[in-house]
């Protein structure tokens, strides 16, 4: 290799080293201690009842540079928490969640919509009580940064959607007990 070829090769190597690395998709595992799907509904018009599921697992794939992502969540329907043990059993019964036959509910995204650098909507399929319906989650907040305690990349979000429980075969007592159910999810996930 002559002097000119060596100089050109050195220039190519130094430019390649100086170029910014392209981001790649990162897979995040849900932090079960900070991820809680909640649901609320009208109770005879007297009040809006709020309950949650205590056990959720899943992953989020997020590529900041490409502005793409995916969400795959599984909710343990038997972990429903209304604040009252007897009512937890009632909600798990055949008329509502039917956890004996359908112990989990799932959400699998089909598309993540970004505005600027942040996701604002997540389209996907919700499966509850063996019925799958398309839903769109509206993302109300999103954060991506190094976790201050774990020193690992982490993401967090809040999102919601509204579904009709009768669409999922769980419409008993409607319309007295509201058919429309708002589902909110607070989610945090840590890079694998």
Short mmCIF file of N, CA and C in Angstrom, two decimals:
data_model
loop_
_atom_site.label_atom_id
_atom_site.label_comp_id
_atom_site.label_asym_id
_atom_site.label_seq_id
_atom_site.Cartn_x
_atom_site.Cartn_y
_atom_site.Cartn_z
N UNK A 1 0.85 -1.17 0.00
CA UNK A 1 0.00 0.00 0.00
C UNK A 1 0.89 1.23 0.00
N UNK A 2 0.66 2.15 -0.95
CA UNK A 2 1.49 3.35 -1.00
C UNK A 2 0.97 4.39 0.00
N UNK A 3 1.67 5.50 0.09
CA UNK A 3 1.36 6.55 1.06
C UNK A 3 -0.06 7.09 0.84
N UNK A 4 -0.46 7.30 -0.42
CA UNK A 4 -1.79 7.85 -0.72
C UNK A 4 -2.89 6.88 -0.30
N UNK A 5 -2.70 5.59 -0.58
CA UNK A 5 -3.71 4.59 -0.20
C UNK A 5 -3.83 4.48 1.32
N UNK A 6 -2.65 4.54 2.01
CA UNK A 6 -2.66 4.47 3.47
C UNK A 6 -3.38 5.68 4.06
N UNK A 7 -3.15 6.86 3.50
CA UNK A 7 -3.79 8.07 3.99
C UNK A 7 -5.30 8.02 3.78
N UNK A 8 -5.70 7.55 2.61
CA UNK A 8 -7.13 7.44 2.32
C UNK A 8 -7.80 6.42 3.25
N UNK A 9 -7.14 5.29 3.48
CA UNK A 9 -7.69 4.27 4.38
C UNK A 9 -7.81 4.83 5.80
N UNK A 10 -6.82 5.58 6.25
CA UNK A 10 -6.86 6.17 7.59
C UNK A 10 -7.98 7.19 7.70
N UNK A 11 -8.19 7.97 6.63
CA UNK A 11 -9.27 8.96 6.62
C UNK A 11 -10.64 8.27 6.72
N UNK A 12 -10.83 7.20 5.96
CA UNK A 12 -12.10 6.46 5.99
C UNK A 12 -12.34 5.90 7.38
N UNK A 13 -11.32 5.31 7.99
CA UNK A 13 -11.46 4.73 9.34
C UNK A 13 -11.80 5.82 10.35
N UNK A 14 -11.13 6.99 10.28
CA UNK A 14 -11.41 8.05 11.25
C UNK A 14 -12.79 8.65 11.05
N UNK A 15 -13.25 8.78 9.79
CA UNK A 15 -14.61 9.29 9.55
C UNK A 15 -15.66 8.31 10.06
N UNK A 16 -15.41 7.03 9.85
CA UNK A 16 -16.36 6.02 10.33
C UNK A 16 -16.44 6.05 11.85
N UNK A 17 -15.31 6.24 12.51
CA UNK A 17 -15.30 6.29 13.98
C UNK A 17 -15.99 7.54 14.50
N UNK A 18 -15.91 8.64 13.74
CA UNK A 18 -16.51 9.91 14.17
C UNK A 18 -18.00 9.98 13.90
N UNK A 19 -18.51 9.17 12.98
CA UNK A 19 -19.93 9.22 12.63
C UNK A 19 -20.77 8.74 13.80
N UNK A 20 -21.90 9.39 14.04
CA UNK A 20 -22.74 8.94 15.15
C UNK A 20 -23.31 7.55 14.88
N UNK A 21 -23.35 6.77 15.92
CA UNK A 21 -23.91 5.43 15.79
C UNK A 21 -25.42 5.52 15.60
N UNK A 22 -25.94 4.71 14.72
CA UNK A 22 -27.38 4.70 14.52
C UNK A 22 -28.03 3.95 15.67
N UNK A 23 -29.10 4.51 16.18
CA UNK A 23 -29.83 3.86 17.26
C UNK A 23 -30.49 2.60 16.72
N UNK A 24 -30.67 1.66 17.60
CA UNK A 24 -31.34 0.41 17.23
C UNK A 24 -32.52 0.22 18.17
N UNK A 25 -33.45 -0.63 17.79
CA UNK A 25 -34.56 -0.90 18.70
C UNK A 25 -34.04 -1.46 20.03
N UNK A 26 -34.63 -0.99 21.11
CA UNK A 26 -34.28 -1.48 22.44
C UNK A 26 -35.52 -2.16 23.02
N UNK A 27 -35.33 -3.34 23.61
CA UNK A 27 -36.42 -4.06 24.25
C UNK A 27 -36.41 -3.76 25.74
N UNK A 28 -37.56 -3.35 26.24
CA UNK A 28 -37.74 -3.02 27.65
C UNK A 28 -38.71 -4.02 28.27
N UNK A 29 -38.40 -4.48 29.47
CA UNK A 29 -39.28 -5.39 30.21
C UNK A 29 -40.09 -4.58 31.22
N UNK A 30 -41.39 -4.85 31.29
CA UNK A 30 -42.24 -4.11 32.21
C UNK A 30 -41.76 -4.26 33.64
N UNK A 31 -41.78 -3.17 34.38
CA UNK A 31 -41.50 -3.16 35.81
C UNK A 31 -42.85 -3.39 36.49
N UNK A 32 -43.05 -4.60 37.00
CA UNK A 32 -44.34 -4.97 37.57
C UNK A 32 -44.68 -4.18 38.83
N UNK A 33 -43.69 -3.55 39.46
CA UNK A 33 -43.97 -2.77 40.66
C UNK A 33 -44.43 -1.34 40.32
N UNK A 34 -44.35 -0.96 39.04
CA UNK A 34 -44.77 0.38 38.63
C UNK A 34 -45.64 0.35 37.37
N UNK A 35 -46.24 -0.81 37.07
CA UNK A 35 -47.12 -0.93 35.90
C UNK A 35 -48.45 -1.48 36.37
N UNK A 36 -49.49 -0.63 36.26
CA UNK A 36 -50.81 -1.03 36.74
C UNK A 36 -51.90 -0.58 35.78
N UNK A 37 -52.56 -1.53 35.11
CA UNK A 37 -53.76 -1.18 34.36
C UNK A 37 -54.91 -0.95 35.36
N UNK A 38 -55.61 0.15 35.19
CA UNK A 38 -56.77 0.47 36.02
C UNK A 38 -58.00 0.57 35.14
N UNK A 39 -59.16 0.31 35.71
CA UNK A 39 -60.39 0.48 34.93
C UNK A 39 -61.42 1.18 35.80
N UNK A 40 -62.22 2.01 35.15
CA UNK A 40 -63.25 2.76 35.87
C UNK A 40 -64.56 2.73 35.09
N UNK A 41 -65.67 2.80 35.84
CA UNK A 41 -66.99 2.71 35.22
C UNK A 41 -68.00 3.34 36.17
N UNK A 42 -69.14 3.71 35.62
CA UNK A 42 -70.22 4.30 36.40
C UNK A 42 -70.97 3.21 37.16
N UNK A 43 -71.21 3.44 38.44
CA UNK A 43 -71.96 2.50 39.25
C UNK A 43 -73.33 3.11 39.56
N UNK A 44 -74.33 2.76 38.73
CA UNK A 44 -75.69 3.26 38.84
C UNK A 44 -75.78 4.78 38.78
N UNK A 45 -74.74 5.43 38.28
CA UNK A 45 -74.72 6.89 38.23
C UNK A 45 -74.38 7.52 39.57
N UNK A 46 -74.24 6.72 40.62
CA UNK A 46 -73.90 7.26 41.93
C UNK A 46 -72.44 7.72 41.99
N UNK A 47 -71.57 6.90 41.39
CA UNK A 47 -70.14 7.18 41.50
C UNK A 47 -69.40 6.52 40.36
N UNK A 48 -68.16 6.92 40.17
CA UNK A 48 -67.27 6.24 39.23
C UNK A 48 -66.35 5.35 40.05
N UNK A 49 -66.48 4.06 39.84
CA UNK A 49 -65.67 3.09 40.57
C UNK A 49 -64.33 2.89 39.86
N UNK A 50 -63.28 2.73 40.65
CA UNK A 50 -61.93 2.58 40.11
C UNK A 50 -61.30 1.33 40.71
N UNK A 51 -60.85 0.42 39.85
CA UNK A 51 -60.19 -0.81 40.28
C UNK A 51 -58.93 -0.98 39.44
N UNK A 52 -58.13 -1.98 39.77
CA UNK A 52 -56.90 -2.21 39.01
C UNK A 52 -56.54 -3.68 38.99
N UNK A 53 -55.56 -3.99 38.15
CA UNK A 53 -54.96 -5.32 38.12
C UNK A 53 -53.57 -5.20 38.72
N UNK A 54 -53.25 -6.11 39.64
CA UNK A 54 -51.98 -6.01 40.36
C UNK A 54 -50.80 -6.69 39.68
N UNK A 55 -51.06 -7.58 38.72
CA UNK A 55 -49.97 -8.33 38.09
C UNK A 55 -50.04 -8.20 36.57
N UNK A 56 -48.98 -7.61 36.02
CA UNK A 56 -48.88 -7.38 34.58
C UNK A 56 -47.46 -7.70 34.16
N UNK A 57 -47.32 -8.32 32.98
CA UNK A 57 -45.98 -8.59 32.45
C UNK A 57 -45.99 -8.25 30.96
N UNK A 58 -44.80 -8.09 30.41
CA UNK A 58 -44.73 -7.83 28.98
C UNK A 58 -43.49 -7.07 28.60
N UNK A 59 -43.47 -6.66 27.33
CA UNK A 59 -42.32 -5.94 26.80
C UNK A 59 -42.78 -4.78 25.92
N UNK A 60 -41.89 -3.81 25.83
CA UNK A 60 -42.05 -2.69 24.91
C UNK A 60 -40.77 -2.60 24.11
N UNK A 61 -40.88 -2.51 22.79
CA UNK A 61 -39.73 -2.29 21.94
C UNK A 61 -39.83 -0.85 21.44
N UNK A 62 -38.74 -0.09 21.61
CA UNK A 62 -38.76 1.33 21.28
C UNK A 62 -37.48 1.69 20.53
N UNK A 63 -37.66 2.32 19.37
CA UNK A 63 -36.53 2.81 18.58
C UNK A 63 -36.72 4.31 18.39
N UNK A 64 -36.00 5.09 19.18
CA UNK A 64 -36.16 6.55 19.16
C UNK A 64 -35.78 7.14 17.81
N UNK A 65 -34.72 6.64 17.21
CA UNK A 65 -34.25 7.21 15.94
C UNK A 65 -35.23 6.93 14.80
N UNK A 66 -35.72 5.71 14.73
CA UNK A 66 -36.63 5.34 13.65
C UNK A 66 -38.08 5.73 13.94
N UNK A 67 -38.34 6.14 15.18
CA UNK A 67 -39.70 6.48 15.61
C UNK A 67 -40.66 5.31 15.36
N UNK A 68 -40.26 4.17 15.91
CA UNK A 68 -41.08 2.97 15.82
C UNK A 68 -41.12 2.31 17.19
N UNK A 69 -42.07 1.43 17.36
CA UNK A 69 -42.16 0.71 18.62
C UNK A 69 -43.22 -0.36 18.55
N UNK A 70 -43.28 -1.16 19.60
CA UNK A 70 -44.32 -2.17 19.74
C UNK A 70 -44.54 -2.43 21.22
N UNK A 71 -45.74 -2.90 21.53
CA UNK A 71 -46.13 -3.16 22.91
C UNK A 71 -46.80 -4.53 22.96
N UNK A 72 -46.41 -5.34 23.95
CA UNK A 72 -46.99 -6.66 24.14
C UNK A 72 -47.18 -6.85 25.65
N UNK A 73 -48.44 -6.78 26.09
CA UNK A 73 -48.74 -6.81 27.53
C UNK A 73 -49.70 -7.96 27.83
N UNK A 74 -49.43 -8.66 28.94
CA UNK A 74 -50.33 -9.69 29.44
C UNK A 74 -50.72 -9.33 30.86
N UNK A 75 -52.02 -9.28 31.11
CA UNK A 75 -52.55 -8.93 32.42
C UNK A 75 -53.10 -10.19 33.07
N UNK A 76 -52.72 -10.44 34.31
CA UNK A 76 -53.28 -11.55 35.07
C UNK A 76 -54.66 -11.10 35.56
N UNK A 77 -55.72 -11.58 34.91
CA UNK A 77 -57.08 -11.14 35.26
C UNK A 77 -57.47 -11.57 36.67
N UNK A 78 -56.84 -12.60 37.20
CA UNK A 78 -57.12 -13.04 38.57
C UNK A 78 -56.54 -12.07 39.60
N UNK A 79 -55.71 -11.15 39.16
CA UNK A 79 -55.11 -10.18 40.09
C UNK A 79 -55.96 -8.92 40.22
N UNK A 80 -57.22 -8.97 39.74
CA UNK A 80 -58.11 -7.81 39.84
C UNK A 80 -58.22 -7.40 41.31
N UNK A 81 -58.16 -6.08 41.52
CA UNK A 81 -58.18 -5.55 42.88
C UNK A 81 -59.18 -4.41 42.95
N UNK A 82 -60.35 -4.72 43.54
CA UNK A 82 -61.39 -3.70 43.69
C UNK A 82 -61.31 -3.04 45.06
N UNK A 83 -60.44 -3.56 45.92
CA UNK A 83 -60.35 -3.08 47.29
C UNK A 83 -61.20 -3.89 48.25
N UNK A 84 -61.91 -4.90 47.72
CA UNK A 84 -62.82 -5.69 48.55
C UNK A 84 -62.78 -7.13 48.03
N UNK A 85 -62.28 -8.07 48.84
CA UNK A 85 -62.03 -9.45 48.40
C UNK A 85 -63.27 -10.12 47.81
N UNK A 86 -64.43 -9.96 48.43
CA UNK A 86 -65.64 -10.60 47.92
C UNK A 86 -66.00 -10.06 46.54
N UNK A 87 -65.81 -8.76 46.33
CA UNK A 87 -66.11 -8.18 45.02
C UNK A 87 -65.08 -8.60 43.98
N UNK A 88 -63.82 -8.82 44.40
CA UNK A 88 -62.82 -9.35 43.47
C UNK A 88 -63.30 -10.67 42.89
N UNK A 89 -63.84 -11.54 43.75
CA UNK A 89 -64.36 -12.83 43.30
C UNK A 89 -65.55 -12.64 42.36
N UNK A 90 -66.42 -11.68 42.69
CA UNK A 90 -67.59 -11.39 41.85
C UNK A 90 -67.16 -10.96 40.44
N UNK A 91 -66.17 -10.08 40.35
CA UNK A 91 -65.67 -9.58 39.06
C UNK A 91 -65.00 -10.70 38.26
N UNK A 92 -64.40 -11.68 38.97
CA UNK A 92 -63.76 -12.80 38.29
C UNK A 92 -64.76 -13.84 37.79
N UNK A 93 -66.03 -13.70 38.16
CA UNK A 93 -67.05 -14.67 37.80
C UNK A 93 -67.38 -14.69 36.32
N UNK A 94 -68.19 -15.65 35.95
CA UNK A 94 -68.55 -15.92 34.56
C UNK A 94 -69.22 -14.72 33.87
N UNK A 95 -69.98 -13.93 34.61
CA UNK A 95 -70.68 -12.79 34.02
C UNK A 95 -69.74 -11.63 33.64
N UNK A 96 -68.55 -11.62 34.20
CA UNK A 96 -67.64 -10.51 33.94
C UNK A 96 -66.32 -11.01 33.33
N UNK A 97 -65.26 -11.20 34.10
CA UNK A 97 -63.97 -11.59 33.53
C UNK A 97 -63.86 -13.09 33.24
N UNK A 98 -64.63 -13.92 33.94
CA UNK A 98 -64.60 -15.37 33.76
C UNK A 98 -63.16 -15.90 33.78
N UNK A 99 -62.48 -15.61 34.89
CA UNK A 99 -61.06 -15.95 34.98
C UNK A 99 -60.81 -17.46 35.05
N UNK A 100 -61.83 -18.25 35.36
CA UNK A 100 -61.64 -19.71 35.34
C UNK A 100 -61.33 -20.18 33.93
N UNK A 101 -61.98 -19.57 32.92
CA UNK A 101 -61.74 -19.94 31.52
C UNK A 101 -60.71 -19.04 30.85
N UNK A 102 -60.66 -17.78 31.27
CA UNK A 102 -59.79 -16.79 30.62
C UNK A 102 -58.95 -16.08 31.68
N UNK A 103 -57.88 -16.71 32.15
CA UNK A 103 -57.11 -16.14 33.26
C UNK A 103 -56.28 -14.90 32.90
N UNK A 104 -56.13 -14.62 31.61
CA UNK A 104 -55.35 -13.45 31.22
C UNK A 104 -56.09 -12.60 30.20
N UNK A 105 -55.70 -11.35 30.15
CA UNK A 105 -56.12 -10.42 29.10
C UNK A 105 -54.83 -9.94 28.44
N UNK A 106 -54.89 -9.63 27.14
CA UNK A 106 -53.67 -9.20 26.46
C UNK A 106 -53.92 -7.96 25.61
N UNK A 107 -52.85 -7.19 25.42
CA UNK A 107 -52.85 -6.10 24.45
C UNK A 107 -51.60 -6.26 23.60
N UNK A 108 -51.79 -6.33 22.29
CA UNK A 108 -50.66 -6.42 21.35
C UNK A 108 -50.81 -5.30 20.33
N UNK A 109 -49.80 -4.47 20.25
CA UNK A 109 -49.88 -3.32 19.34
C UNK A 109 -49.75 -3.75 17.89
N UNK A 110 -50.35 -2.95 17.02
CA UNK A 110 -50.20 -3.13 15.58
C UNK A 110 -49.50 -1.91 14.96
N UNK A 111 -49.53 -0.78 15.68
CA UNK A 111 -48.91 0.45 15.16
C UNK A 111 -48.72 1.44 16.31
N UNK A 112 -47.56 2.10 16.31
CA UNK A 112 -47.29 3.18 17.26
C UNK A 112 -47.16 4.46 16.46
N UNK A 113 -47.94 5.47 16.82
CA UNK A 113 -47.96 6.74 16.10
C UNK A 113 -47.20 7.79 16.91
N UNK A 114 -46.25 8.43 16.25
CA UNK A 114 -45.41 9.44 16.90
C UNK A 114 -45.83 10.84 16.46
N UNK A 115 -45.62 11.80 17.34
CA UNK A 115 -45.70 13.23 17.02
C UNK A 115 -44.39 13.80 17.52
N UNK A 116 -43.57 14.25 16.59
CA UNK A 116 -42.22 14.66 16.98
C UNK A 116 -41.45 13.44 17.45
N UNK A 117 -40.85 13.54 18.61
CA UNK A 117 -40.02 12.45 19.14
C UNK A 117 -40.76 11.49 20.07
N UNK A 118 -42.05 11.73 20.30
CA UNK A 118 -42.74 10.93 21.30
C UNK A 118 -43.96 10.22 20.73
N UNK A 119 -44.21 9.00 21.23
CA UNK A 119 -45.42 8.30 20.81
C UNK A 119 -46.65 9.00 21.40
N UNK A 120 -47.72 9.12 20.60
CA UNK A 120 -48.95 9.76 21.06
C UNK A 120 -50.14 8.81 21.01
N UNK A 121 -50.05 7.77 20.21
CA UNK A 121 -51.13 6.78 20.12
C UNK A 121 -50.50 5.41 19.87
N UNK A 122 -51.17 4.39 20.43
CA UNK A 122 -50.76 3.01 20.18
C UNK A 122 -52.01 2.25 19.75
N UNK A 123 -52.03 1.81 18.50
CA UNK A 123 -53.13 1.02 18.00
C UNK A 123 -52.80 -0.45 18.23
N UNK A 124 -53.83 -1.23 18.54
CA UNK A 124 -53.57 -2.64 18.76
C UNK A 124 -54.83 -3.43 19.02
N UNK A 125 -54.64 -4.66 19.46
CA UNK A 125 -55.75 -5.57 19.72
C UNK A 125 -55.79 -5.94 21.19
N UNK A 126 -56.96 -5.71 21.80
CA UNK A 126 -57.20 -6.09 23.19
C UNK A 126 -57.99 -7.39 23.17
N UNK A 127 -57.49 -8.39 23.89
CA UNK A 127 -58.20 -9.66 24.03
C UNK A 127 -58.61 -9.80 25.49
N UNK A 128 -59.92 -9.89 25.69
CA UNK A 128 -60.49 -10.00 27.03
C UNK A 128 -61.62 -11.01 26.97
N UNK A 129 -61.60 -11.96 27.87
CA UNK A 129 -62.64 -13.00 27.93
C UNK A 129 -62.76 -13.74 26.60
N UNK A 130 -61.62 -13.94 25.93
CA UNK A 130 -61.60 -14.69 24.67
C UNK A 130 -62.04 -13.91 23.45
N UNK A 131 -62.36 -12.64 23.61
CA UNK A 131 -62.81 -11.79 22.50
C UNK A 131 -61.72 -10.78 22.18
N UNK A 132 -61.38 -10.63 20.92
CA UNK A 132 -60.35 -9.68 20.49
C UNK A 132 -61.00 -8.54 19.72
N UNK A 133 -60.67 -7.30 20.13
CA UNK A 133 -61.21 -6.10 19.48
C UNK A 133 -60.07 -5.10 19.30
N UNK A 134 -60.10 -4.33 18.19
CA UNK A 134 -59.10 -3.27 18.02
C UNK A 134 -59.39 -2.11 18.97
N UNK A 135 -58.35 -1.58 19.58
CA UNK A 135 -58.46 -0.40 20.43
C UNK A 135 -57.28 0.53 20.13
N UNK A 136 -57.46 1.79 20.48
CA UNK A 136 -56.38 2.76 20.36
C UNK A 136 -56.12 3.37 21.72
N UNK A 137 -54.89 3.24 22.20
CA UNK A 137 -54.48 3.88 23.43
C UNK A 137 -54.00 5.28 23.11
N UNK A 138 -54.49 6.28 23.84
CA UNK A 138 -53.99 7.64 23.72
C UNK A 138 -52.92 7.83 24.78
N UNK A 139 -51.72 8.17 24.36
CA UNK A 139 -50.59 8.35 25.28
C UNK A 139 -50.62 9.79 25.79
N UNK A 140 -50.75 9.95 27.10
CA UNK A 140 -50.83 11.29 27.69
C UNK A 140 -49.49 11.78 28.22
N UNK A 141 -48.56 10.87 28.46
CA UNK A 141 -47.20 11.27 28.85
C UNK A 141 -46.24 10.15 28.47
N UNK A 142 -44.99 10.53 28.17
CA UNK A 142 -43.97 9.55 27.79
C UNK A 142 -42.61 10.09 28.21
N UNK A 143 -41.77 9.21 28.74
CA UNK A 143 -40.42 9.60 29.16
C UNK A 143 -39.46 8.48 28.81
N UNK A 144 -38.32 8.84 28.25
CA UNK A 144 -37.26 7.89 27.96
C UNK A 144 -35.95 8.49 28.47
N UNK A 145 -35.32 7.80 29.44
CA UNK A 145 -34.06 8.31 29.99
C UNK A 145 -33.42 7.20 30.85
N UNK A 146 -32.21 7.44 31.26
CA UNK A 146 -31.55 6.48 32.14
C UNK A 146 -32.26 6.50 33.50
N UNK A 147 -32.54 5.31 34.03
CA UNK A 147 -33.17 5.23 35.34
C UNK A 147 -32.18 5.73 36.39
N UNK A 148 -32.57 6.70 37.22
CA UNK A 148 -31.61 7.29 38.16
C UNK A 148 -31.09 6.33 39.21
N UNK A 149 -31.83 5.28 39.54
CA UNK A 149 -31.36 4.33 40.55
C UNK A 149 -30.73 3.09 39.94
N UNK A 150 -31.33 2.58 38.86
CA UNK A 150 -30.84 1.35 38.25
C UNK A 150 -29.70 1.57 37.27
N UNK A 151 -29.54 2.84 36.83
CA UNK A 151 -28.48 3.20 35.87
C UNK A 151 -28.59 2.40 34.57
N UNK A 152 -29.83 2.18 34.13
CA UNK A 152 -30.10 1.50 32.88
C UNK A 152 -31.12 2.32 32.11
N UNK A 153 -31.15 2.18 30.78
CA UNK A 153 -32.20 2.87 30.01
C UNK A 153 -33.58 2.42 30.49
N UNK A 154 -34.50 3.37 30.57
CA UNK A 154 -35.85 3.07 31.03
C UNK A 154 -36.84 3.96 30.29
N UNK A 155 -38.08 3.50 30.21
CA UNK A 155 -39.15 4.29 29.63
C UNK A 155 -40.36 4.24 30.56
N UNK A 156 -41.21 5.24 30.42
CA UNK A 156 -42.44 5.27 31.20
C UNK A 156 -43.51 5.99 30.39
N UNK A 157 -44.75 5.62 30.63
CA UNK A 157 -45.85 6.24 29.90
C UNK A 157 -47.15 6.11 30.68
N UNK A 158 -48.07 6.99 30.35
CA UNK A 158 -49.45 6.88 30.80
C UNK A 158 -50.31 6.92 29.54
N UNK A 159 -51.32 6.04 29.50
CA UNK A 159 -52.17 5.98 28.32
C UNK A 159 -53.56 5.51 28.74
N UNK A 160 -54.55 5.78 27.87
CA UNK A 160 -55.91 5.34 28.18
C UNK A 160 -56.68 5.01 26.91
N UNK A 161 -57.76 4.25 27.10
CA UNK A 161 -58.73 3.97 26.05
C UNK A 161 -60.07 3.75 26.71
N UNK A 162 -61.14 3.76 25.93
CA UNK A 162 -62.48 3.47 26.43
C UNK A 162 -63.06 2.34 25.59
N UNK A 163 -63.59 1.32 26.27
CA UNK A 163 -64.19 0.17 25.59
C UNK A 163 -65.59 -0.06 26.15
N UNK A 164 -66.38 -0.84 25.44
CA UNK A 164 -67.67 -1.28 25.95
C UNK A 164 -67.50 -2.71 26.45
N UNK A 165 -67.83 -2.93 27.69
CA UNK A 165 -67.66 -4.28 28.24
C UNK A 165 -68.58 -5.28 27.58
N UNK A 166 -69.73 -4.81 27.08
CA UNK A 166 -70.64 -5.72 26.38
C UNK A 166 -70.01 -6.27 25.10
N UNK A 167 -69.07 -5.52 24.50
CA UNK A 167 -68.37 -6.00 23.30
C UNK A 167 -67.51 -7.23 23.61
N UNK A 168 -67.19 -7.41 24.89
CA UNK A 168 -66.33 -8.52 25.31
C UNK A 168 -67.12 -9.59 26.08
N UNK A 169 -68.43 -9.57 25.96
CA UNK A 169 -69.25 -10.57 26.63
C UNK A 169 -69.31 -10.40 28.13
N UNK A 170 -69.18 -9.17 28.61
CA UNK A 170 -69.17 -8.90 30.05
C UNK A 170 -70.15 -7.78 30.39
N UNK A 171 -71.29 -7.74 29.72
CA UNK A 171 -72.20 -6.61 29.85
C UNK A 171 -73.31 -6.74 30.88
N UNK A 172 -73.21 -7.69 31.79
CA UNK A 172 -74.29 -7.86 32.77
C UNK A 172 -74.52 -6.57 33.57
N UNK A 173 -75.78 -6.29 33.81
CA UNK A 173 -76.28 -5.13 34.56
C UNK A 173 -76.18 -3.82 33.80
N UNK A 174 -75.73 -3.84 32.54
CA UNK A 174 -75.73 -2.60 31.75
C UNK A 174 -77.18 -2.30 31.39
N UNK A 175 -77.60 -1.08 31.35
CA UNK A 175 -76.82 0.14 31.46
C UNK A 175 -76.70 0.68 32.89
N UNK A 176 -77.31 -0.02 33.88
CA UNK A 176 -77.26 0.51 35.25
C UNK A 176 -75.83 0.59 35.76
N UNK A 177 -75.10 -0.49 35.58
CA UNK A 177 -73.65 -0.43 35.77
C UNK A 177 -73.10 -0.12 34.39
N UNK A 178 -72.35 0.97 34.28
CA UNK A 178 -71.95 1.50 32.97
C UNK A 178 -71.34 0.48 32.04
N UNK A 179 -71.78 0.52 30.79
CA UNK A 179 -71.21 -0.35 29.76
C UNK A 179 -69.84 0.18 29.32
N UNK A 180 -69.70 1.50 29.30
CA UNK A 180 -68.40 2.08 28.92
C UNK A 180 -67.43 1.98 30.09
N UNK A 181 -66.26 1.44 29.78
CA UNK A 181 -65.21 1.28 30.78
C UNK A 181 -63.97 1.99 30.27
N UNK A 182 -63.45 2.88 31.09
CA UNK A 182 -62.19 3.55 30.75
C UNK A 182 -61.05 2.72 31.33
N UNK A 183 -60.09 2.39 30.49
CA UNK A 183 -58.90 1.66 30.92
C UNK A 183 -57.72 2.63 30.87
N UNK A 184 -57.06 2.81 32.00
CA UNK A 184 -55.85 3.63 32.10
C UNK A 184 -54.70 2.72 32.45
N UNK A 185 -53.55 2.98 31.86
CA UNK A 185 -52.37 2.20 32.24
C UNK A 185 -51.22 3.13 32.54
N UNK A 186 -50.63 2.92 33.70
CA UNK A 186 -49.37 3.56 34.07
C UNK A 186 -48.30 2.50 33.86
N UNK A 187 -47.32 2.80 33.04
CA UNK A 187 -46.34 1.79 32.62
C UNK A 187 -44.92 2.30 32.83
N UNK A 188 -44.08 1.45 33.39
CA UNK A 188 -42.64 1.71 33.42
C UNK A 188 -41.94 0.42 32.99
N UNK A 189 -40.85 0.56 32.25
CA UNK A 189 -40.13 -0.59 31.74
C UNK A 189 -38.64 -0.30 31.69
N UNK A 190 -37.85 -1.33 31.93
CA UNK A 190 -36.39 -1.23 32.02
C UNK A 190 -35.77 -2.01 30.88
N UNK A 191 -34.70 -1.47 30.29
CA UNK A 191 -34.01 -2.15 29.20
C UNK A 191 -33.46 -3.49 29.66
N UNK A 192 -33.59 -4.49 28.78
CA UNK A 192 -33.10 -5.84 29.11
C UNK A 192 -31.60 -5.89 29.07
#
